[in-house]
Amino acid sequence: MIKSYISSFIILIVFVLIETALLSNIYFLPAIPDFLLLCVLYFSIRNGKVAGEITGFASGLLLDFLSGSPFGLNCLVRTLVGFAGGFFHRMMNYESFLVNIIAGFFATLLKVLIIYLVSLLFPNYVNSYNIFSSVFALELAMNTFLAPLVIKLLRGFDSFIVPPQRGIS
């Protein structure tokens, strides 16, 4: 189990560096795909709620350190997305292209909903998404259609990410 968490954390570090160091500096991109969100979604679907919460919190903490958002916002959002994704552990065919697209779509919508609810409590500190903007539509489209690609990439690391199943003896 420890090997699974360490491997997941290393993957999260790679993706947070890609998001914050590379993609955020491409000026012609109005929105950045949220690879960390898709990773947390995959980890929670494969390993359950607890793993989803832990990897969600870790990815949010990394993102909070490297972004200008209020500290703890990304931890909260990604922990809740990891928890929600964990409900589908062993219930969802994560190998299906269509299921991955739907999961990416709803994970992004859940992220936006959580940020909106937090912005109602802290309107001076948290900027919510404008759901009628092209930036939101572009991020939603990128997360939706990149979800199968990211999940396929992460499936290649299943021997490191997913702990071995223990049978009843």
Short mmCIF file of N, CA and C in Angstrom, two decimals:
data_model
loop_
_atom_site.label_atom_id
_atom_site.label_comp_id
_atom_site.label_asym_id
_atom_site.label_seq_id
_atom_site.Cartn_x
_atom_site.Cartn_y
_atom_site.Cartn_z
N MET A 1 0.82 -1.19 0.00
CA MET A 1 0.00 0.00 0.00
C MET A 1 0.87 1.26 0.00
N ILE A 2 1.97 1.24 0.74
CA ILE A 2 2.87 2.39 0.79
C ILE A 2 3.48 2.62 -0.59
N LYS A 3 3.84 1.54 -1.28
CA LYS A 3 4.39 1.67 -2.63
C LYS A 3 3.40 2.35 -3.56
N SER A 4 2.13 2.04 -3.39
CA SER A 4 1.08 2.66 -4.20
C SER A 4 1.00 4.16 -3.96
N TYR A 5 1.05 4.57 -2.70
CA TYR A 5 0.97 6.00 -2.38
C TYR A 5 2.22 6.75 -2.85
N ILE A 6 3.37 6.15 -2.68
CA ILE A 6 4.61 6.80 -3.12
C ILE A 6 4.62 6.95 -4.64
N SER A 7 4.21 5.91 -5.35
CA SER A 7 4.15 5.97 -6.81
C SER A 7 3.14 7.02 -7.26
N SER A 8 1.99 7.06 -6.62
CA SER A 8 0.97 8.05 -6.95
C SER A 8 1.48 9.46 -6.71
N PHE A 9 2.21 9.65 -5.61
CA PHE A 9 2.73 10.97 -5.29
C PHE A 9 3.78 11.42 -6.31
N ILE A 10 4.61 10.51 -6.76
CA ILE A 10 5.61 10.85 -7.79
C ILE A 10 4.91 11.25 -9.09
N ILE A 11 3.88 10.51 -9.45
CA ILE A 11 3.11 10.85 -10.67
C ILE A 11 2.46 12.22 -10.51
N LEU A 12 1.93 12.50 -9.32
CA LEU A 12 1.31 13.81 -9.08
C LEU A 12 2.34 14.94 -9.19
N ILE A 13 3.53 14.71 -8.69
CA ILE A 13 4.59 15.72 -8.79
C ILE A 13 4.91 16.01 -10.26
N VAL A 14 5.01 14.96 -11.06
CA VAL A 14 5.29 15.16 -12.48
C VAL A 14 4.18 15.98 -13.15
N PHE A 15 2.94 15.63 -12.87
CA PHE A 15 1.83 16.34 -13.50
C PHE A 15 1.69 17.77 -12.97
N VAL A 16 1.96 18.01 -11.69
CA VAL A 16 1.87 19.38 -11.18
C VAL A 16 2.96 20.25 -11.81
N LEU A 17 4.12 19.68 -12.05
CA LEU A 17 5.18 20.44 -12.72
C LEU A 17 4.82 20.72 -14.18
N ILE A 18 4.20 19.76 -14.83
CA ILE A 18 3.76 19.99 -16.22
C ILE A 18 2.71 21.10 -16.25
N GLU A 19 1.75 21.05 -15.32
CA GLU A 19 0.70 22.07 -15.30
C GLU A 19 1.22 23.45 -14.96
N THR A 20 2.03 23.55 -13.90
CA THR A 20 2.42 24.86 -13.42
C THR A 20 3.63 25.44 -14.15
N ALA A 21 4.56 24.62 -14.54
CA ALA A 21 5.78 25.14 -15.16
C ALA A 21 5.68 25.22 -16.68
N LEU A 22 5.03 24.28 -17.29
CA LEU A 22 4.97 24.27 -18.75
C LEU A 22 3.68 24.87 -19.30
N LEU A 23 2.57 24.27 -18.96
CA LEU A 23 1.30 24.67 -19.58
C LEU A 23 0.84 26.06 -19.17
N SER A 24 1.12 26.47 -17.94
CA SER A 24 0.68 27.80 -17.52
C SER A 24 1.47 28.92 -18.19
N ASN A 25 2.60 28.59 -18.80
CA ASN A 25 3.41 29.60 -19.48
C ASN A 25 3.17 29.65 -20.98
N ILE A 26 2.24 28.89 -21.47
CA ILE A 26 1.86 28.97 -22.88
C ILE A 26 0.78 30.04 -22.99
N TYR A 27 1.13 31.16 -23.57
CA TYR A 27 0.26 32.34 -23.51
C TYR A 27 -0.96 32.25 -24.42
N PHE A 28 -0.91 31.47 -25.47
CA PHE A 28 -2.07 31.41 -26.36
C PHE A 28 -3.12 30.43 -25.87
N LEU A 29 -2.87 29.71 -24.78
CA LEU A 29 -3.87 28.82 -24.18
C LEU A 29 -4.70 29.62 -23.17
N PRO A 30 -5.98 29.84 -23.43
CA PRO A 30 -6.79 30.59 -22.46
C PRO A 30 -7.12 29.76 -21.22
N ALA A 31 -7.08 28.44 -21.33
CA ALA A 31 -7.36 27.56 -20.20
C ALA A 31 -6.34 26.42 -20.22
N ILE A 32 -6.11 25.85 -19.06
CA ILE A 32 -5.13 24.77 -18.92
C ILE A 32 -5.89 23.50 -18.53
N PRO A 33 -5.62 22.39 -19.19
CA PRO A 33 -6.27 21.15 -18.77
C PRO A 33 -5.81 20.77 -17.36
N ASP A 34 -6.71 20.24 -16.58
CA ASP A 34 -6.43 19.90 -15.19
C ASP A 34 -6.04 18.43 -15.09
N PHE A 35 -4.78 18.16 -15.41
CA PHE A 35 -4.27 16.78 -15.36
C PHE A 35 -4.30 16.22 -13.95
N LEU A 36 -4.05 17.06 -12.96
CA LEU A 36 -4.07 16.58 -11.57
C LEU A 36 -5.46 16.08 -11.18
N LEU A 37 -6.47 16.78 -11.62
CA LEU A 37 -7.83 16.36 -11.33
C LEU A 37 -8.11 14.99 -11.94
N LEU A 38 -7.65 14.80 -13.17
CA LEU A 38 -7.87 13.52 -13.84
C LEU A 38 -7.06 12.40 -13.17
N CYS A 39 -5.87 12.72 -12.68
CA CYS A 39 -5.08 11.72 -11.95
C CYS A 39 -5.77 11.32 -10.65
N VAL A 40 -6.26 12.31 -9.92
CA VAL A 40 -6.97 12.02 -8.67
C VAL A 40 -8.21 11.18 -8.96
N LEU A 41 -8.90 11.50 -10.02
CA LEU A 41 -10.07 10.72 -10.41
C LEU A 41 -9.69 9.27 -10.68
N TYR A 42 -8.61 9.06 -11.42
CA TYR A 42 -8.18 7.69 -11.73
C TYR A 42 -7.75 6.94 -10.46
N PHE A 43 -6.96 7.60 -9.61
CA PHE A 43 -6.50 6.93 -8.39
C PHE A 43 -7.68 6.55 -7.50
N SER A 44 -8.69 7.40 -7.44
CA SER A 44 -9.84 7.09 -6.59
C SER A 44 -10.70 5.98 -7.19
N ILE A 45 -10.84 5.96 -8.50
CA ILE A 45 -11.63 4.90 -9.14
C ILE A 45 -10.92 3.55 -8.98
N ARG A 46 -9.61 3.56 -9.10
CA ARG A 46 -8.85 2.30 -9.03
C ARG A 46 -8.66 1.81 -7.60
N ASN A 47 -8.48 2.74 -6.63
CA ASN A 47 -8.09 2.33 -5.28
C ASN A 47 -9.10 2.65 -4.19
N GLY A 48 -10.17 3.34 -4.50
CA GLY A 48 -11.20 3.61 -3.51
C GLY A 48 -11.16 5.01 -2.93
N LYS A 49 -12.09 5.25 -2.00
CA LYS A 49 -12.29 6.59 -1.44
C LYS A 49 -11.07 7.08 -0.67
N VAL A 50 -10.50 6.24 0.17
CA VAL A 50 -9.39 6.68 1.01
C VAL A 50 -8.20 7.08 0.15
N ALA A 51 -7.87 6.27 -0.83
CA ALA A 51 -6.77 6.62 -1.73
C ALA A 51 -7.09 7.87 -2.53
N GLY A 52 -8.34 8.03 -2.92
CA GLY A 52 -8.76 9.23 -3.63
C GLY A 52 -8.62 10.48 -2.78
N GLU A 53 -9.00 10.35 -1.51
CA GLU A 53 -8.88 11.49 -0.61
C GLU A 53 -7.41 11.84 -0.36
N ILE A 54 -6.59 10.84 -0.14
CA ILE A 54 -5.17 11.09 0.14
C ILE A 54 -4.47 11.70 -1.07
N THR A 55 -4.69 11.12 -2.23
CA THR A 55 -4.03 11.67 -3.43
C THR A 55 -4.64 13.02 -3.79
N GLY A 56 -5.94 13.21 -3.55
CA GLY A 56 -6.56 14.50 -3.79
C GLY A 56 -5.98 15.57 -2.90
N PHE A 57 -5.82 15.26 -1.63
CA PHE A 57 -5.24 16.22 -0.69
C PHE A 57 -3.79 16.53 -1.07
N ALA A 58 -3.02 15.49 -1.40
CA ALA A 58 -1.61 15.69 -1.76
C ALA A 58 -1.48 16.54 -3.03
N SER A 59 -2.31 16.25 -4.03
CA SER A 59 -2.23 17.04 -5.26
C SER A 59 -2.68 18.47 -5.03
N GLY A 60 -3.69 18.65 -4.19
CA GLY A 60 -4.14 19.99 -3.86
C GLY A 60 -3.08 20.77 -3.09
N LEU A 61 -2.39 20.10 -2.20
CA LEU A 61 -1.32 20.74 -1.44
C LEU A 61 -0.18 21.17 -2.35
N LEU A 62 0.19 20.29 -3.27
CA LEU A 62 1.23 20.65 -4.24
C LEU A 62 0.80 21.85 -5.07
N LEU A 63 -0.42 21.83 -5.53
CA LEU A 63 -0.93 22.92 -6.36
C LEU A 63 -1.08 24.21 -5.55
N ASP A 64 -1.46 24.11 -4.29
CA ASP A 64 -1.57 25.30 -3.45
C ASP A 64 -0.20 25.96 -3.23
N PHE A 65 0.83 25.15 -3.10
CA PHE A 65 2.17 25.70 -2.92
C PHE A 65 2.67 26.39 -4.19
N LEU A 66 2.25 25.90 -5.34
CA LEU A 66 2.79 26.42 -6.60
C LEU A 66 1.87 27.38 -7.33
N SER A 67 0.69 27.66 -6.79
CA SER A 67 -0.23 28.56 -7.47
C SER A 67 -0.56 29.75 -6.57
N GLY A 68 -1.29 30.67 -7.12
CA GLY A 68 -1.66 31.86 -6.37
C GLY A 68 -3.03 31.77 -5.74
N SER A 69 -3.62 30.59 -5.73
CA SER A 69 -4.96 30.46 -5.15
C SER A 69 -4.86 30.47 -3.62
N PRO A 70 -5.98 30.76 -2.95
CA PRO A 70 -5.96 30.74 -1.48
C PRO A 70 -5.52 29.37 -0.98
N PHE A 71 -4.65 29.39 0.03
CA PHE A 71 -4.10 28.14 0.53
C PHE A 71 -5.20 27.26 1.11
N GLY A 72 -5.28 26.04 0.65
CA GLY A 72 -6.27 25.07 1.11
C GLY A 72 -7.42 24.87 0.14
N LEU A 73 -7.61 25.79 -0.78
CA LEU A 73 -8.73 25.66 -1.73
C LEU A 73 -8.56 24.42 -2.60
N ASN A 74 -7.41 24.26 -3.19
CA ASN A 74 -7.19 23.09 -4.05
C ASN A 74 -7.20 21.80 -3.25
N CYS A 75 -6.71 21.85 -2.00
CA CYS A 75 -6.78 20.65 -1.14
C CYS A 75 -8.23 20.22 -0.94
N LEU A 76 -9.08 21.19 -0.64
CA LEU A 76 -10.49 20.89 -0.42
C LEU A 76 -11.15 20.34 -1.67
N VAL A 77 -10.94 21.02 -2.79
CA VAL A 77 -11.59 20.63 -4.04
C VAL A 77 -11.17 19.23 -4.45
N ARG A 78 -9.90 18.96 -4.45
CA ARG A 78 -9.39 17.67 -4.95
C ARG A 78 -9.67 16.53 -3.97
N THR A 79 -9.70 16.84 -2.67
CA THR A 79 -10.06 15.81 -1.69
C THR A 79 -11.52 15.38 -1.89
N LEU A 80 -12.39 16.35 -2.13
CA LEU A 80 -13.80 16.01 -2.36
C LEU A 80 -14.00 15.28 -3.69
N VAL A 81 -13.26 15.67 -4.72
CA VAL A 81 -13.35 14.96 -6.00
C VAL A 81 -12.83 13.53 -5.84
N GLY A 82 -11.73 13.36 -5.09
CA GLY A 82 -11.21 12.01 -4.83
C GLY A 82 -12.19 11.15 -4.06
N PHE A 83 -12.85 11.76 -3.09
CA PHE A 83 -13.86 11.02 -2.33
C PHE A 83 -15.02 10.61 -3.22
N ALA A 84 -15.49 11.56 -4.04
CA ALA A 84 -16.62 11.26 -4.94
C ALA A 84 -16.24 10.20 -5.97
N GLY A 85 -15.03 10.27 -6.51
CA GLY A 85 -14.58 9.25 -7.46
C GLY A 85 -14.46 7.88 -6.82
N GLY A 86 -14.15 7.85 -5.52
CA GLY A 86 -14.02 6.58 -4.81
C GLY A 86 -15.33 5.82 -4.69
N PHE A 87 -16.45 6.51 -4.86
CA PHE A 87 -17.73 5.82 -4.84
C PHE A 87 -17.87 4.85 -6.01
N PHE A 88 -17.11 5.09 -7.07
CA PHE A 88 -17.21 4.25 -8.26
C PHE A 88 -16.12 3.19 -8.31
N HIS A 89 -15.40 3.02 -7.21
CA HIS A 89 -14.37 1.98 -7.12
C HIS A 89 -15.03 0.61 -7.30
N ARG A 90 -14.52 -0.15 -8.22
CA ARG A 90 -15.00 -1.50 -8.56
C ARG A 90 -16.42 -1.52 -9.13
N MET A 91 -16.96 -0.36 -9.47
CA MET A 91 -18.30 -0.33 -10.05
C MET A 91 -18.26 0.15 -11.49
N MET A 92 -17.14 0.73 -11.90
CA MET A 92 -17.07 1.39 -13.19
C MET A 92 -16.04 0.69 -14.07
N ASN A 93 -16.36 0.56 -15.33
CA ASN A 93 -15.42 0.00 -16.29
C ASN A 93 -14.51 1.13 -16.76
N TYR A 94 -13.40 1.33 -16.05
CA TYR A 94 -12.51 2.45 -16.34
C TYR A 94 -11.77 2.27 -17.66
N GLU A 95 -11.89 1.13 -18.30
CA GLU A 95 -11.23 0.89 -19.58
C GLU A 95 -12.07 1.38 -20.76
N SER A 96 -13.31 1.73 -20.51
CA SER A 96 -14.21 2.19 -21.57
C SER A 96 -13.92 3.65 -21.91
N PHE A 97 -13.77 3.92 -23.20
CA PHE A 97 -13.49 5.27 -23.67
C PHE A 97 -14.62 6.23 -23.29
N LEU A 98 -15.86 5.83 -23.49
CA LEU A 98 -17.01 6.67 -23.19
C LEU A 98 -17.14 6.94 -21.69
N VAL A 99 -16.90 5.93 -20.88
CA VAL A 99 -16.98 6.10 -19.43
C VAL A 99 -15.92 7.09 -18.95
N ASN A 100 -14.72 7.03 -19.53
CA ASN A 100 -13.66 7.96 -19.16
C ASN A 100 -14.03 9.40 -19.54
N ILE A 101 -14.64 9.56 -20.69
CA ILE A 101 -15.08 10.90 -21.11
C ILE A 101 -16.13 11.44 -20.14
N ILE A 102 -17.09 10.61 -19.78
CA ILE A 102 -18.15 11.03 -18.85
C ILE A 102 -17.56 11.34 -17.48
N ALA A 103 -16.62 10.52 -17.01
CA ALA A 103 -16.00 10.75 -15.71
C ALA A 103 -15.21 12.06 -15.70
N GLY A 104 -14.47 12.34 -16.75
CA GLY A 104 -13.73 13.60 -16.85
C GLY A 104 -14.65 14.80 -16.86
N PHE A 105 -15.77 14.67 -17.56
CA PHE A 105 -16.75 15.75 -17.64
C PHE A 105 -17.33 16.04 -16.25
N PHE A 106 -17.80 15.01 -15.56
CA PHE A 106 -18.43 15.22 -14.27
C PHE A 106 -17.44 15.61 -13.18
N ALA A 107 -16.21 15.14 -13.26
CA ALA A 107 -15.19 15.56 -12.29
C ALA A 107 -14.91 17.06 -12.42
N THR A 108 -14.86 17.55 -13.65
CA THR A 108 -14.64 18.98 -13.87
C THR A 108 -15.84 19.78 -13.39
N LEU A 109 -17.04 19.31 -13.66
CA LEU A 109 -18.23 20.00 -13.16
C LEU A 109 -18.28 20.02 -11.64
N LEU A 110 -17.88 18.92 -11.00
CA LEU A 110 -17.85 18.88 -9.54
C LEU A 110 -16.83 19.87 -8.99
N LYS A 111 -15.67 19.94 -9.63
CA LYS A 111 -14.65 20.91 -9.23
C LYS A 111 -15.20 22.33 -9.30
N VAL A 112 -15.86 22.66 -10.39
CA VAL A 112 -16.40 24.01 -10.57
C VAL A 112 -17.50 24.29 -9.55
N LEU A 113 -18.34 23.30 -9.27
CA LEU A 113 -19.41 23.47 -8.29
C LEU A 113 -18.83 23.72 -6.89
N ILE A 114 -17.82 22.97 -6.51
CA ILE A 114 -17.21 23.15 -5.19
C ILE A 114 -16.58 24.54 -5.08
N ILE A 115 -15.87 24.96 -6.13
CA ILE A 115 -15.25 26.28 -6.11
C ILE A 115 -16.33 27.36 -6.03
N TYR A 116 -17.43 27.17 -6.72
CA TYR A 116 -18.53 28.14 -6.66
C TYR A 116 -19.09 28.22 -5.25
N LEU A 117 -19.32 27.08 -4.61
CA LEU A 117 -19.87 27.08 -3.25
C LEU A 117 -18.91 27.74 -2.26
N VAL A 118 -17.62 27.49 -2.41
CA VAL A 118 -16.63 28.13 -1.53
C VAL A 118 -16.59 29.63 -1.80
N SER A 119 -16.75 30.03 -3.06
CA SER A 119 -16.74 31.47 -3.37
C SER A 119 -17.94 32.19 -2.78
N LEU A 120 -19.03 31.47 -2.54
CA LEU A 120 -20.17 32.09 -1.86
C LEU A 120 -19.84 32.40 -0.40
N LEU A 121 -19.01 31.55 0.21
CA LEU A 121 -18.62 31.77 1.61
C LEU A 121 -17.50 32.81 1.73
N PHE A 122 -16.60 32.84 0.75
CA PHE A 122 -15.47 33.76 0.77
C PHE A 122 -15.38 34.53 -0.54
N PRO A 123 -16.32 35.45 -0.77
CA PRO A 123 -16.37 36.12 -2.08
C PRO A 123 -15.16 37.01 -2.37
N ASN A 124 -14.48 37.51 -1.35
CA ASN A 124 -13.33 38.39 -1.58
C ASN A 124 -12.05 37.63 -1.87
N TYR A 125 -12.03 36.33 -1.61
CA TYR A 125 -10.79 35.57 -1.72
C TYR A 125 -10.80 34.52 -2.83
N VAL A 126 -11.97 34.02 -3.15
CA VAL A 126 -12.05 32.93 -4.12
C VAL A 126 -12.80 33.41 -5.36
N ASN A 127 -12.16 33.27 -6.50
CA ASN A 127 -12.81 33.59 -7.77
C ASN A 127 -13.44 32.32 -8.33
N SER A 128 -14.72 32.39 -8.60
CA SER A 128 -15.37 31.21 -9.17
C SER A 128 -15.34 31.31 -10.69
N TYR A 129 -15.69 30.22 -11.33
CA TYR A 129 -15.75 30.16 -12.77
C TYR A 129 -17.01 30.87 -13.26
N ASN A 130 -16.91 31.51 -14.40
CA ASN A 130 -18.09 32.00 -15.10
C ASN A 130 -18.48 30.89 -16.07
N ILE A 131 -19.59 30.22 -15.78
CA ILE A 131 -19.93 29.04 -16.57
C ILE A 131 -20.35 29.37 -18.00
N PHE A 132 -20.52 30.64 -18.29
CA PHE A 132 -20.88 31.05 -19.65
C PHE A 132 -19.68 31.56 -20.43
N SER A 133 -18.48 31.43 -19.85
CA SER A 133 -17.29 31.94 -20.53
C SER A 133 -16.66 30.88 -21.42
N SER A 134 -15.90 31.35 -22.37
CA SER A 134 -15.20 30.43 -23.27
C SER A 134 -14.06 29.72 -22.54
N VAL A 135 -13.50 30.35 -21.50
CA VAL A 135 -12.42 29.72 -20.73
C VAL A 135 -12.94 28.48 -20.02
N PHE A 136 -14.11 28.60 -19.39
CA PHE A 136 -14.71 27.45 -18.73
C PHE A 136 -15.03 26.35 -19.75
N ALA A 137 -15.63 26.72 -20.86
CA ALA A 137 -16.00 25.74 -21.88
C ALA A 137 -14.76 25.03 -22.42
N LEU A 138 -13.69 25.77 -22.61
CA LEU A 138 -12.47 25.16 -23.12
C LEU A 138 -11.85 24.21 -22.10
N GLU A 139 -11.81 24.61 -20.83
CA GLU A 139 -11.27 23.72 -19.81
C GLU A 139 -12.12 22.47 -19.66
N LEU A 140 -13.43 22.63 -19.70
CA LEU A 140 -14.33 21.48 -19.62
C LEU A 140 -14.11 20.54 -20.80
N ALA A 141 -13.98 21.09 -21.99
CA ALA A 141 -13.75 20.27 -23.18
C ALA A 141 -12.39 19.57 -23.12
N MET A 142 -11.36 20.29 -22.68
CA MET A 142 -10.03 19.67 -22.61
C MET A 142 -10.01 18.55 -21.58
N ASN A 143 -10.57 18.79 -20.40
CA ASN A 143 -10.59 17.74 -19.37
C ASN A 143 -11.42 16.55 -19.82
N THR A 144 -12.53 16.83 -20.49
CA THR A 144 -13.41 15.76 -20.94
C THR A 144 -12.72 14.87 -21.97
N PHE A 145 -12.09 15.49 -22.96
CA PHE A 145 -11.52 14.70 -24.04
C PHE A 145 -10.09 14.23 -23.79
N LEU A 146 -9.42 14.80 -22.79
CA LEU A 146 -8.10 14.30 -22.41
C LEU A 146 -8.18 13.20 -21.34
N ALA A 147 -9.33 13.05 -20.71
CA ALA A 147 -9.49 12.04 -19.67
C ALA A 147 -9.14 10.63 -20.16
N PRO A 148 -9.63 10.17 -21.32
CA PRO A 148 -9.24 8.82 -21.76
C PRO A 148 -7.74 8.69 -22.01
N LEU A 149 -7.12 9.73 -22.51
CA LEU A 149 -5.67 9.69 -22.75
C LEU A 149 -4.89 9.59 -21.45
N VAL A 150 -5.25 10.42 -20.47
CA VAL A 150 -4.56 10.40 -19.18
C VAL A 150 -4.79 9.07 -18.47
N ILE A 151 -6.01 8.57 -18.52
CA ILE A 151 -6.31 7.30 -17.86
C ILE A 151 -5.58 6.16 -18.54
N LYS A 152 -5.49 6.18 -19.86
CA LYS A 152 -4.74 5.14 -20.57
C LYS A 152 -3.26 5.21 -20.20
N LEU A 153 -2.72 6.41 -20.08
CA LEU A 153 -1.33 6.58 -19.66
C LEU A 153 -1.13 6.04 -18.25
N LEU A 154 -2.03 6.36 -17.35
CA LEU A 154 -1.89 5.91 -15.96
C LEU A 154 -2.11 4.41 -15.82
N ARG A 155 -2.88 3.81 -16.71
CA ARG A 155 -3.07 2.35 -16.66
C ARG A 155 -1.76 1.62 -16.90
N GLY A 156 -0.83 2.26 -17.58
CA GLY A 156 0.48 1.66 -17.78
C GLY A 156 1.28 1.54 -16.49
N PHE A 157 0.88 2.31 -15.48
CA PHE A 157 1.57 2.28 -14.18
C PHE A 157 0.77 1.53 -13.12
N ASP A 158 -0.23 0.76 -13.54
CA ASP A 158 -1.08 0.06 -12.58
C ASP A 158 -0.31 -0.86 -11.64
N SER A 159 0.77 -1.45 -12.11
CA SER A 159 1.52 -2.34 -11.23
C SER A 159 2.16 -1.58 -10.07
N PHE A 160 2.34 -0.27 -10.22
CA PHE A 160 2.88 0.54 -9.14
C PHE A 160 1.79 1.25 -8.35
N ILE A 161 0.70 1.60 -9.03
CA ILE A 161 -0.36 2.41 -8.42
C ILE A 161 -1.35 1.58 -7.63
N VAL A 162 -1.76 0.44 -8.18
CA VAL A 162 -2.81 -0.37 -7.58
C VAL A 162 -2.18 -1.44 -6.69
N PRO A 163 -2.49 -1.43 -5.40
CA PRO A 163 -1.93 -2.47 -4.53
C PRO A 163 -2.52 -3.83 -4.88
N PRO A 164 -1.76 -4.91 -4.65
CA PRO A 164 -2.29 -6.24 -4.95
C PRO A 164 -3.51 -6.55 -4.09
N GLN A 165 -4.47 -7.22 -4.70
CA GLN A 165 -5.70 -7.59 -3.99
C GLN A 165 -5.41 -8.76 -3.05
N ARG A 166 -5.91 -8.65 -1.87
CA ARG A 166 -5.74 -9.73 -0.89
C ARG A 166 -6.96 -10.63 -0.92
N GLY A 167 -6.73 -11.88 -1.07
CA GLY A 167 -7.83 -12.83 -1.09
C GLY A 167 -8.18 -13.29 0.31
N ILE A 168 -9.36 -13.84 0.44
CA ILE A 168 -9.79 -14.40 1.72
C ILE A 168 -9.31 -15.82 1.78
N SER A 169 -8.56 -16.14 2.85
CA SER A 169 -8.03 -17.50 2.94
C SER A 169 -8.72 -18.32 3.97
#
